[in-house]
Coordinates of C-alpha atoms in Angstrom, one line a residue:
Chain A
X28 CA 8.3 287.3 74.9
X29 CA 8.6 290.9 73.9
X30 CA 5.2 292.4 73.4
X31 CA 6.2 294.2 70.2
X32 CA 7.5 291.0 68.8
X33 CA 4.4 289.1 69.8
X34 CA 2.1 291.5 68.2
X35 CA 4.1 291.8 65.0
X36 CA 4.4 288.0 64.8
X37 CA 0.7 287.6 65.3
X38 CA -0.3 290.2 62.7
X39 CA 2.2 289.8 60.0
X40 CA 4.5 286.8 60.4
X41 CA 2.9 284.4 58.0
X42 CA 2.5 287.1 55.4
X43 CA 6.1 288.2 55.7
X44 CA 7.3 284.6 55.7
X45 CA 5.3 283.9 52.5
X46 CA 6.7 287.0 50.8
X47 CA 10.3 286.0 51.7
X48 CA 9.7 282.4 50.7
X49 CA 8.5 283.3 47.2
X50 CA 11.4 285.7 46.8
X51 CA 14.1 283.2 47.6
X52 CA 12.1 279.9 47.1
X53 CA 13.8 278.2 49.9
X54 CA 12.3 277.5 53.3
X55 CA 15.4 277.5 55.3
X56 CA 16.6 280.8 53.8
X57 CA 13.1 282.3 54.3
X58 CA 13.3 281.4 58.0
X59 CA 16.7 283.0 58.4
X60 CA 15.6 286.1 56.5
X61 CA 12.4 286.5 58.5
X62 CA 14.6 286.6 61.7
X63 CA 16.7 289.2 60.1
X64 CA 13.6 291.2 59.4
X65 CA 12.6 291.1 63.1
X66 CA 16.1 292.2 64.1
X67 CA 16.0 295.2 61.8
X68 CA 12.4 296.0 62.9
X69 CA 13.0 295.7 66.6
X70 CA 16.2 297.6 66.5
X71 CA 14.6 300.6 64.9
X72 CA 11.0 300.2 66.2
X73 CA 11.4 303.1 68.6
X74 CA 12.0 305.3 65.6
X75 CA 8.9 304.2 63.8
X76 CA 6.5 307.1 64.0
X77 CA 3.6 305.9 62.0
X78 CA 4.1 308.1 59.0
X79 CA 3.6 305.0 56.9
X80 CA 1.5 302.1 58.0
X81 CA 3.2 299.4 60.1
X82 CA 2.6 296.9 57.4
X83 CA 4.1 299.1 54.7
X84 CA 7.1 299.6 56.9
X85 CA 7.6 296.0 57.7
X86 CA 7.3 294.9 54.1
X87 CA 9.7 297.6 53.0
X88 CA 12.2 296.1 55.4
X89 CA 11.5 292.6 54.3
X90 CA 12.1 293.6 50.7
X91 CA 15.5 295.2 51.7
X92 CA 16.4 292.0 53.6
X93 CA 15.7 289.9 50.5
X94 CA 17.7 292.2 48.2
X95 CA 20.6 292.1 50.6
X96 CA 20.4 288.4 50.6
X97 CA 20.7 288.3 46.8
X98 CA 23.5 290.8 46.9
X99 CA 25.5 288.7 49.3
X100 CA 25.1 285.7 47.1
X101 CA 27.1 287.3 44.4
X102 CA 30.6 288.7 44.4
X103 CA 31.1 292.2 43.2
X104 CA 32.6 291.2 39.9
X105 CA 30.1 288.6 39.2
X106 CA 27.4 291.2 39.7
X107 CA 29.2 293.5 37.3
X108 CA 29.4 291.0 34.6
X109 CA 25.9 289.8 35.2
X110 CA 24.0 292.8 34.1
X111 CA 24.6 295.3 36.8
X112 CA 21.5 296.3 38.6
X113 CA 20.4 293.5 40.8
X114 CA 16.8 294.6 41.1
X115 CA 16.5 294.7 37.3
X116 CA 18.1 291.4 36.8
X117 CA 16.4 288.2 36.2
X118 CA 16.2 286.2 39.4
X119 CA 18.6 283.3 39.0
X120 CA 16.9 280.1 37.9
X121 CA 15.9 278.2 40.9
X122 CA 17.3 274.7 41.3
X123 CA 15.4 274.0 44.5
X124 CA 12.9 271.2 44.4
X125 CA 9.3 272.1 44.2
X126 CA 7.8 272.5 47.7
X127 CA 5.1 269.9 48.4
X128 CA 2.5 272.7 48.6
X129 CA 3.2 273.5 44.9
X130 CA 3.9 269.9 43.7
X131 CA 0.3 268.8 44.3
X132 CA -1.2 271.6 42.3
X133 CA -2.1 271.6 38.6
X134 CA 0.5 272.0 35.9
X135 CA -0.4 275.7 35.2
X136 CA 0.4 276.7 38.7
X137 CA 3.5 274.7 38.8
X138 CA 4.6 276.3 35.5
X139 CA 3.8 279.7 37.0
X140 CA 5.9 278.9 40.1
X141 CA 8.8 278.2 37.8
X142 CA 8.2 281.2 35.5
X143 CA 8.4 283.7 38.4
X144 CA 12.1 283.3 38.2
X145 CA 12.2 284.6 34.7
X146 CA 11.2 288.0 36.0
X147 CA 13.6 290.6 37.3
X148 CA 13.7 290.9 41.1
X149 CA 11.6 294.1 40.9
X150 CA 9.0 292.4 38.7
X151 CA 8.9 289.4 40.9
X152 CA 8.5 291.6 44.0
X153 CA 5.6 293.4 42.4
X154 CA 3.9 290.2 41.3
X155 CA 4.2 288.7 44.8
X156 CA 3.0 291.8 46.5
X157 CA 0.1 292.4 44.2
X158 CA -1.3 289.0 43.6
X159 CA -0.1 286.8 46.4
X160 CA -0.1 289.2 49.2
X161 CA -3.1 291.1 47.7
X162 CA -1.6 294.5 48.3
X163 CA -3.2 297.4 46.4
X164 CA -1.2 299.4 43.9
X165 CA -0.9 302.2 46.4
X166 CA 0.3 300.0 49.2
X167 CA 2.9 298.3 46.9
X168 CA 4.1 301.8 45.8
X169 CA 4.6 302.8 49.4
X170 CA 6.4 299.6 50.3
X171 CA 8.8 300.0 47.3
X172 CA 9.0 303.8 47.6
X173 CA 7.9 304.0 44.0
X174 CA 5.3 306.0 42.2
X175 CA 2.0 304.2 41.5
X176 CA 2.7 304.4 37.8
X177 CA 6.0 302.6 38.2
X178 CA 4.2 299.8 40.0
X179 CA 1.7 299.6 37.2
X180 CA 4.4 299.5 34.5
X181 CA 6.5 297.0 36.3
X182 CA 3.4 294.8 36.9
X183 CA 2.5 295.0 33.2
X184 CA 6.0 294.1 32.1
X185 CA 6.1 291.2 34.6
X186 CA 2.9 289.8 33.2
X187 CA 4.3 290.1 29.7
X188 CA 7.3 288.1 30.8
X189 CA 5.1 285.5 32.4
X190 CA 2.8 285.4 29.4
X191 CA 5.7 284.7 27.1
X192 CA 7.3 282.1 29.4
X193 CA 4.0 280.3 30.0
X194 CA 3.5 280.1 26.2
X195 CA 7.0 278.7 25.7
X196 CA 6.3 276.0 28.3
X197 CA 3.1 275.0 26.6
X198 CA 4.9 274.9 23.3
X199 CA 7.3 272.4 24.8
X200 CA 4.3 270.5 26.1
X201 CA 5.2 270.8 29.8
X202 CA 7.6 272.2 32.3
X203 CA 10.8 271.7 30.5
X204 CA 12.6 274.9 30.1
X205 CA 16.0 274.7 28.4
X206 CA 17.8 271.8 30.0
X207 CA 16.0 272.1 33.3
X208 CA 13.1 270.1 34.4
X209 CA 11.2 271.2 37.4
X210 CA 9.6 268.4 39.2
Chain M
X201 CA -4.5 273.0 31.1
X202 CA -1.1 273.5 29.6
X203 CA -2.3 272.9 26.0
X204 CA -3.2 276.6 26.0
X205 CA -0.7 279.0 24.4
X206 CA -2.0 282.4 25.1
X207 CA -3.0 283.6 28.5
X208 CA -4.4 287.1 29.0
X209 CA -3.4 289.2 32.0
X210 CA -6.5 288.3 34.0
X211 CA -6.0 284.6 33.5
X212 CA -2.3 285.0 34.5
X213 CA -3.3 286.9 37.6
X214 CA -5.7 284.1 38.4
X215 CA -3.0 281.4 38.1
X216 CA -0.7 283.5 40.3
X217 CA -3.4 283.7 42.9
X218 CA -3.6 279.9 42.9
X219 CA 0.0 279.6 44.1
X220 CA -0.3 278.1 47.5
X221 CA 0.0 279.8 50.9
X222 CA 3.3 278.9 52.4
X223 CA 3.4 278.8 56.2
X224 CA 6.2 279.0 58.6
X225 CA 5.9 276.2 61.0
X226 CA 8.6 277.3 63.4
X227 CA 7.7 278.0 67.0
X228 CA 7.5 281.7 67.6
X229 CA 9.3 281.2 71.0
X230 CA 12.3 279.8 69.2
X231 CA 12.3 282.6 66.7
X232 CA 12.2 285.1 69.5
X233 CA 15.0 283.4 71.4
X234 CA 17.2 283.5 68.3
X235 CA 16.6 287.1 67.6
X236 CA 16.7 288.3 71.2
X237 CA 20.2 287.0 71.8
X238 CA 21.4 289.0 68.8
X239 CA 19.4 292.1 69.8
X240 CA 20.6 292.0 73.4
X241 CA 24.3 292.4 72.4
X242 CA 23.5 295.4 70.3
X243 CA 21.3 297.0 72.9
X244 CA 23.8 296.8 75.7
X245 CA 26.4 298.4 73.6
X246 CA 24.4 301.2 72.1
X247 CA 23.3 302.2 75.6
X248 CA 26.6 302.2 77.4
X249 CA 28.7 304.3 75.1
X250 CA 26.1 307.1 74.5
X251 CA 25.3 307.3 78.2
X252 CA 28.9 307.7 79.0
X253 CA 29.3 310.2 76.2
X254 CA 26.3 312.2 77.3
X255 CA 27.6 312.3 80.9
X256 CA 31.0 313.4 79.6
X257 CA 29.4 316.0 77.3
X258 CA 27.4 317.4 80.3
X259 CA 30.5 317.6 82.4
X260 CA 32.4 319.4 79.6
X261 CA 29.5 321.7 79.1
X262 CA 29.7 322.8 82.8
X263 CA 33.4 323.2 82.6
X264 CA 33.5 325.1 79.3
X265 CA 30.5 327.3 79.5
X266 CA 31.7 329.5 82.3
X267 CA 35.0 329.7 80.6
X268 CA 33.4 331.0 77.4
X269 CA 32.5 334.2 79.0
X270 CA 36.0 335.0 80.0
X271 CA 38.1 333.5 77.3
X272 CA 37.9 334.6 73.7
X273 CA 39.9 332.0 71.8
X274 CA 38.6 328.5 72.3
X275 CA 38.5 327.7 68.7
X276 CA 41.4 325.4 68.4
X277 CA 41.1 322.3 66.4
X278 CA 40.2 320.1 69.3
X279 CA 37.2 322.2 70.2
X280 CA 34.8 321.0 67.5
X281 CA 31.6 322.9 67.1
X282 CA 29.2 320.3 68.3
X283 CA 26.2 322.5 67.7
X284 CA 26.9 323.2 64.1
X285 CA 27.7 319.7 63.1
X286 CA 25.2 317.5 64.9
X287 CA 22.0 318.6 63.2
X288 CA 23.6 318.0 59.8
X289 CA 24.1 314.4 60.7
X290 CA 20.5 314.1 61.8
X291 CA 19.4 315.5 58.4
X292 CA 21.3 312.8 56.6
X293 CA 19.7 310.0 58.5
X294 CA 16.1 309.5 57.3
X295 CA 15.3 307.1 60.2
X296 CA 16.2 309.8 62.6
X297 CA 14.5 312.6 60.6
X298 CA 11.3 310.8 61.2
X299 CA 11.4 311.8 64.8
X300 CA 11.6 315.5 63.9
X301 CA 10.0 316.4 67.2
X302 CA 13.4 315.8 68.8
X303 CA 14.7 319.4 68.4
X304 CA 11.7 321.0 70.0
X305 CA 11.7 318.8 73.1
X306 CA 11.8 321.1 76.0
X307 CA 13.7 319.4 78.7
X308 CA 17.3 318.4 78.9
X309 CA 16.3 314.9 80.0
X310 CA 14.3 314.0 77.0
X311 CA 16.9 315.5 74.7
X312 CA 19.5 313.2 76.2
X313 CA 17.3 310.3 76.0
X314 CA 17.0 310.8 72.3
X315 CA 20.7 311.0 72.0
X316 CA 21.1 307.7 73.7
X317 CA 18.7 306.1 71.4
X318 CA 20.3 307.3 68.2
X319 CA 23.8 307.3 69.6
X320 CA 24.3 310.5 67.7
X321 CA 27.9 310.9 66.5
X322 CA 29.8 314.0 67.4
X323 CA 31.7 315.4 64.5
X324 CA 35.1 316.9 64.8
X325 CA 36.3 319.7 62.6
X326 CA 39.8 318.4 62.0
X327 CA 42.2 319.7 59.4
X328 CA 42.1 317.6 56.2
X329 CA 45.3 319.0 54.7
X330 CA 47.4 315.8 55.3
X331 CA 44.6 313.4 54.7
X332 CA 43.8 311.5 51.5
X333 CA 40.0 311.4 51.6
X334 CA 37.6 314.3 51.1
X335 CA 35.7 315.4 54.1
X336 CA 32.8 317.7 54.7
X337 CA 35.1 320.5 55.8
X338 CA 36.6 320.5 52.3
X339 CA 33.3 321.6 50.7
X340 CA 33.6 325.0 52.2
X341 CA 36.2 325.8 49.6
X342 CA 36.0 323.1 47.0
X343 CA 33.7 321.2 44.6
X344 CA 34.7 317.6 43.9
X345 CA 34.4 315.2 41.0
X346 CA 35.3 311.6 41.4
X347 CA 36.9 309.6 38.5
X348 CA 37.1 305.8 38.6
X349 CA 40.4 305.2 36.9
X350 CA 41.6 301.7 36.1
X351 CA 45.2 300.8 36.9
X352 CA 47.5 299.9 34.1
X353 CA 46.9 296.2 34.6
X354 CA 43.1 296.8 34.5
X355 CA 42.7 295.0 37.9
X356 CA 41.7 297.8 40.2
X357 CA 39.5 300.8 39.5
X358 CA 41.0 303.6 41.6
X359 CA 38.5 306.3 42.7
X360 CA 40.4 309.6 42.5
X361 CA 38.6 312.7 43.6
X362 CA 39.6 315.9 42.1
X363 CA 39.0 319.1 44.1
X364 CA 38.4 322.3 42.2
X365 CA 37.6 325.8 43.5
X366 CA 34.0 326.2 44.5
X367 CA 31.9 327.6 41.6
X368 CA 28.1 327.1 41.6
X369 CA 27.7 328.6 38.2
X370 CA 29.4 325.6 36.5
X371 CA 27.4 322.3 36.5
X372 CA 29.0 319.1 37.7
X373 CA 28.9 317.8 34.1
X374 CA 30.9 320.8 32.8
X375 CA 33.4 320.3 35.6
X376 CA 33.6 316.6 34.8
X377 CA 34.3 317.4 31.1
X378 CA 36.9 320.0 31.8
X379 CA 38.7 317.9 34.4
X380 CA 38.6 314.7 32.3
X381 CA 40.9 316.4 29.7
X382 CA 43.5 317.4 32.4
X383 CA 43.9 314.4 34.6
X384 CA 47.6 313.5 34.9
X385 CA 46.7 309.8 35.0
X386 CA 50.0 308.3 34.0
X387 CA 51.8 310.5 36.4
X388 CA 49.7 309.0 39.1
X389 CA 50.7 305.5 37.9
X390 CA 47.3 304.8 36.4
X391 CA 46.1 304.2 32.9
X392 CA 45.3 307.1 30.6
X393 CA 41.5 306.4 30.7
X394 CA 39.8 309.8 30.7
X395 CA 38.4 311.5 28.7
X396 CA 36.2 308.5 27.7
X397 CA 36.2 307.3 24.1
X398 CA 33.1 308.4 22.1
X399 CA 30.7 311.2 22.8
X400 CA 29.4 311.7 26.3
X401 CA 26.4 313.9 26.9
X402 CA 24.1 314.5 29.8
X403 CA 20.4 315.2 30.1
X404 CA 19.7 317.4 33.1
X405 CA 16.0 316.7 33.1
X406 CA 16.1 312.9 32.9
X407 CA 19.5 312.6 34.7
X408 CA 20.6 310.2 32.0
X409 CA 24.2 310.1 30.8
X410 CA 24.5 309.1 27.2
X411 CA 27.6 307.6 25.7
X412 CA 27.9 307.1 21.9
X413 CA 30.8 304.8 21.2
X414 CA 32.7 304.2 18.0
X415 CA 32.1 300.8 16.4
X416 CA 35.5 299.4 17.2
X417 CA 35.7 300.8 20.7
X418 CA 38.5 299.7 23.0
X419 CA 35.9 299.0 25.7
X420 CA 34.7 296.0 23.8
X421 CA 38.1 294.5 23.5
X422 CA 38.6 291.6 25.8
X423 CA 36.7 290.9 29.0
X424 CA 39.1 293.0 31.1
X425 CA 38.5 296.0 28.8
X426 CA 34.8 295.6 29.1
X427 CA 34.7 294.9 32.9
X428 CA 37.0 297.9 33.6
X429 CA 34.8 300.1 31.5
X430 CA 31.6 299.2 33.3
X431 CA 33.4 299.3 36.7
X432 CA 34.9 302.7 35.9
X433 CA 31.5 304.1 34.8
X434 CA 29.9 302.8 38.1
X435 CA 32.7 304.2 40.2
X436 CA 32.6 307.6 38.4
X437 CA 28.9 308.3 37.8
X438 CA 27.3 306.8 40.9
X439 CA 29.4 309.1 43.0
X440 CA 27.3 311.5 45.2
X441 CA 28.3 314.7 43.5
X442 CA 26.9 313.7 40.2
X443 CA 23.3 313.1 39.5
X444 CA 23.1 310.2 37.1
X445 CA 20.3 307.7 37.2
X446 CA 21.6 305.6 34.4
X447 CA 24.1 305.5 31.6
X448 CA 22.6 304.8 28.2
X449 CA 24.8 303.4 25.4
X450 CA 24.7 303.7 21.7
X451 CA 27.2 302.7 19.0
X452 CA 27.6 305.2 16.1
X453 CA 24.1 306.5 16.8
X454 CA 22.5 303.0 17.0
X455 CA 21.0 301.9 20.2
X456 CA 23.1 299.7 22.5
X457 CA 26.7 298.6 22.7
X458 CA 28.2 295.2 22.2
X459 CA 30.6 294.6 25.0
X460 CA 32.7 291.5 25.3
X461 CA 30.1 288.9 24.6
X462 CA 27.4 291.0 26.2
X463 CA 24.9 293.4 24.6
X464 CA 24.0 296.3 26.8
X465 CA 21.7 299.2 26.3
X466 CA 21.8 300.9 29.7
X467 CA 23.5 300.7 33.0
X468 CA 21.7 301.8 36.1
X469 CA 23.9 303.7 38.5
X470 CA 23.7 301.5 41.5
X471 CA 26.3 302.3 44.1
X472 CA 28.7 299.5 45.0
X473 CA 28.4 298.5 48.7
X474 CA 30.0 296.5 51.4
X475 CA 33.6 296.6 50.2
X476 CA 36.7 296.9 52.2
X477 CA 39.5 299.5 51.5
X478 CA 43.0 298.5 50.8
X479 CA 46.2 300.2 49.9
X480 CA 47.3 300.3 46.3
X481 CA 50.7 301.5 45.1
X482 CA 51.0 301.5 41.3
X483 CA 54.2 300.0 39.8
X484 CA 56.9 302.7 39.4
X485 CA 55.0 305.2 41.4
X486 CA 55.3 306.5 44.9
X487 CA 51.7 307.5 45.1
X488 CA 49.4 305.4 47.2
X489 CA 45.7 305.1 46.9
X490 CA 42.9 303.7 49.1
X491 CA 41.1 301.3 46.8
X492 CA 37.9 299.4 47.4
X493 CA 38.1 295.6 47.1
X494 CA 36.6 293.8 44.2
X495 CA 34.8 291.5 46.6
X496 CA 32.1 292.4 49.0
X497 CA 31.8 291.4 52.6
X498 CA 28.9 290.2 54.7
X499 CA 29.4 292.8 57.4
X500 CA 31.9 295.4 58.4
X501 CA 33.5 293.1 61.0
X502 CA 34.6 290.7 58.3
X503 CA 35.7 293.5 56.0
X504 CA 38.0 295.0 58.6
X505 CA 39.4 291.6 59.6
X506 CA 40.2 291.0 55.9
X507 CA 41.9 294.4 55.6
X508 CA 44.7 293.0 57.7
X509 CA 45.6 290.7 54.8
X510 CA 46.8 291.5 51.4
X511 CA 45.0 290.7 48.1
X512 CA 48.1 289.7 46.1
X513 CA 46.2 289.1 42.9
X514 CA 45.3 292.8 42.8
X515 CA 48.5 294.2 44.3
X516 CA 46.5 295.4 47.3
X517 CA 48.2 295.6 50.6
X518 CA 46.7 295.7 54.1
X519 CA 45.3 298.9 55.7
X520 CA 45.0 297.4 59.1
X521 CA 48.6 297.1 60.5
X522 CA 49.7 293.5 61.2
X523 CA 50.5 294.1 64.9
X524 CA 47.2 295.8 65.5
X525 CA 44.6 293.8 67.4
X526 CA 41.0 294.5 66.5
X527 CA 39.4 293.5 69.7
X528 CA 35.8 294.0 68.7
X529 CA 33.6 295.9 66.3
X530 CA 30.1 296.9 67.2
X531 CA 27.6 298.8 65.1
X532 CA 24.4 300.6 65.7
X533 CA 22.1 302.2 63.1
X534 CA 24.4 305.1 62.5
X535 CA 27.9 304.3 63.7
X536 CA 30.6 301.7 63.9
X537 CA 32.6 301.3 67.2
X538 CA 35.9 299.7 66.7
X539 CA 38.0 298.7 69.7
X540 CA 41.6 298.1 68.9
X541 CA 45.1 298.1 70.5
X542 CA 48.3 298.7 68.6
X543 CA 49.8 295.4 69.8
X544 CA 53.5 294.8 70.6
X545 CA 54.8 297.5 68.4
X546 CA 56.3 300.5 70.3
X547 CA 55.6 303.3 68.0
X548 CA 53.4 303.3 65.0
X549 CA 54.2 304.8 61.7
X550 CA 52.1 307.9 61.5
X551 CA 51.2 307.5 57.9
X552 CA 50.2 303.8 58.4
X553 CA 48.0 304.9 61.3
X554 CA 46.3 307.6 59.1
X555 CA 45.8 305.0 56.3
X556 CA 44.2 302.7 58.9
X557 CA 41.8 305.4 60.1
X558 CA 40.8 306.5 56.7
X559 CA 40.4 303.0 55.3
X560 CA 38.1 302.1 58.2
X561 CA 36.1 305.3 57.6
X562 CA 35.8 304.7 53.9
X563 CA 34.8 301.1 54.6
X564 CA 32.2 302.3 57.1
X565 CA 30.8 304.6 54.5
X566 CA 30.6 301.7 52.0
X567 CA 28.5 299.8 54.5
X568 CA 26.2 302.8 54.9
X569 CA 27.3 304.0 58.3
X570 CA 27.6 307.7 59.1
X571 CA 30.5 307.7 61.6
X572 CA 33.2 305.7 63.3
X573 CA 34.2 305.8 66.9
X574 CA 37.8 304.5 67.4
X575 CA 38.2 303.1 70.9
X576 CA 41.7 302.4 72.2
X577 CA 43.8 303.0 75.2
X578 CA 46.9 303.5 73.1
X579 CA 46.2 306.7 71.3
X580 CA 44.3 309.9 72.0
X581 CA 44.7 311.1 68.5
X582 CA 46.0 309.8 65.1
X583 CA 47.2 312.6 62.8
X584 CA 44.5 315.2 62.8
X585 CA 41.9 312.8 64.1
X586 CA 40.9 313.2 67.7
X587 CA 39.8 309.7 68.7
X588 CA 37.7 310.9 71.7
X589 CA 34.8 311.6 69.4
X590 CA 33.2 309.6 66.6
X591 CA 34.5 310.7 63.3
X592 CA 32.1 311.4 60.5
X593 CA 32.8 309.3 57.4
X594 CA 34.4 311.1 54.4
X595 CA 32.6 311.9 51.2
X596 CA 35.1 310.3 48.8
X597 CA 38.5 308.7 48.6
X598 CA 41.8 309.8 47.2
X599 CA 42.0 313.6 47.0
X600 CA 43.8 315.1 44.1
X601 CA 44.4 318.5 42.6
X602 CA 44.8 319.2 38.9
X603 CA 46.8 322.0 37.4
X604 CA 44.5 324.3 35.5

């Protein structure tokens, strides 16, 4: 195996995979996308000069791969009618079944798993990076090429969305949102 | 548990942290096999062409340099100024800029090595007079403003780029406003769309374009009217010469705008991507335009294959001639390499050939590439394009001039 691949795999693979999984919420797609990340990374690895950390660079690529994935899912016109900037759009409601890892957890966590899709793509990215991947504000800002204050604002807005959605779910006495039922 | 109605931020963060770790159970060997087969193909290609090009460049260098001391006039069109144009392309590519050390490398060897890695395109300084798109050369004399003008059926939004004499003292917004009043849109076979309805203003500091619409705006009438409006705004204001982060809407001074069944306050200027370019000839018009497709494509290969077909619903005709065989299309980080042969046809209509080259260049630009190398045994040049060298992608489509 290529030594660069081996090292990157060892150090970052599960983290990148988890990030992609929570972005798309589909194991098969996350597998495909993680391969795409390696292809982009290895193809341009010789240009990586260490100006940013390797982890930052890798996650920046992973995020682009995820965005491209969502872009490809939609036709141009659909995107137009749908609200325009993909990264500021709500992630489409996920019809995938709950992964077993989530299904065994308590209702609050299950509800949260569902509510993530009520965030925009940017908000969801920030939530995953900050609280699941445990990246600092600074690292998140570098990965997204944003200012730290934009990360903070987006995080704050995302939590507001989640707060509202979680409250709605409790109002309805469980994870029934609209006509969907996530189980 | 869920009986609770109010969670504070810390509690929410805590719940998020409880989301489970999701592991990839695939074998890394298998992942590596999958990616290496895809990588191999690319690698082989990106090394062969640049190596060959570098060898050829060296050879040319030795042939031309002695000549330069004796011959004055070498500046014909074919002799592009490599030294002038190459660094510019480097500047445009952030990935390459990162290795800034490149220019100071002392030996010829290492310099060449770098070229192979980045497969640096060579840019020709061809004449753009007979071409439809706007190229870098045009900027020596002109400024440009792109307008996304819907056709009369509101099916396509045609990007038309107006060239005006260079004048740095006038802002792009001023130029936009002046030109919007003068566009001979119906003479071009398009709808009379500009100037836009309502009041348009621009804030330099925030780079926000504000549009205040009347309450019964035409842009809210029907889904076609609304879609065209949004599409036209994106095509017009996400164009590179303008600096607009987003468009903010209001209706008679009140925040927001009710489009066709959709309320919208602002529209971020995200550039459309991954579209293919087709030919569009408006009804009752002899003017033709290169127009981006409504649909996007997964990669440039599939876009170019589709450009052989027509999109009859939109009156778009192919830009890749029927007889032409696209043998293969390869890409690296900066450039597209398209191998083609003209097929059975003896001659090839010059205009159709130029449309083909320009449509491929514009498509490559839409996919984010910087240059295209056309590889064929059938032609050495098409119109002003010398196919020996990669051609840098244009800045914008469909050049037009407007009477003052």
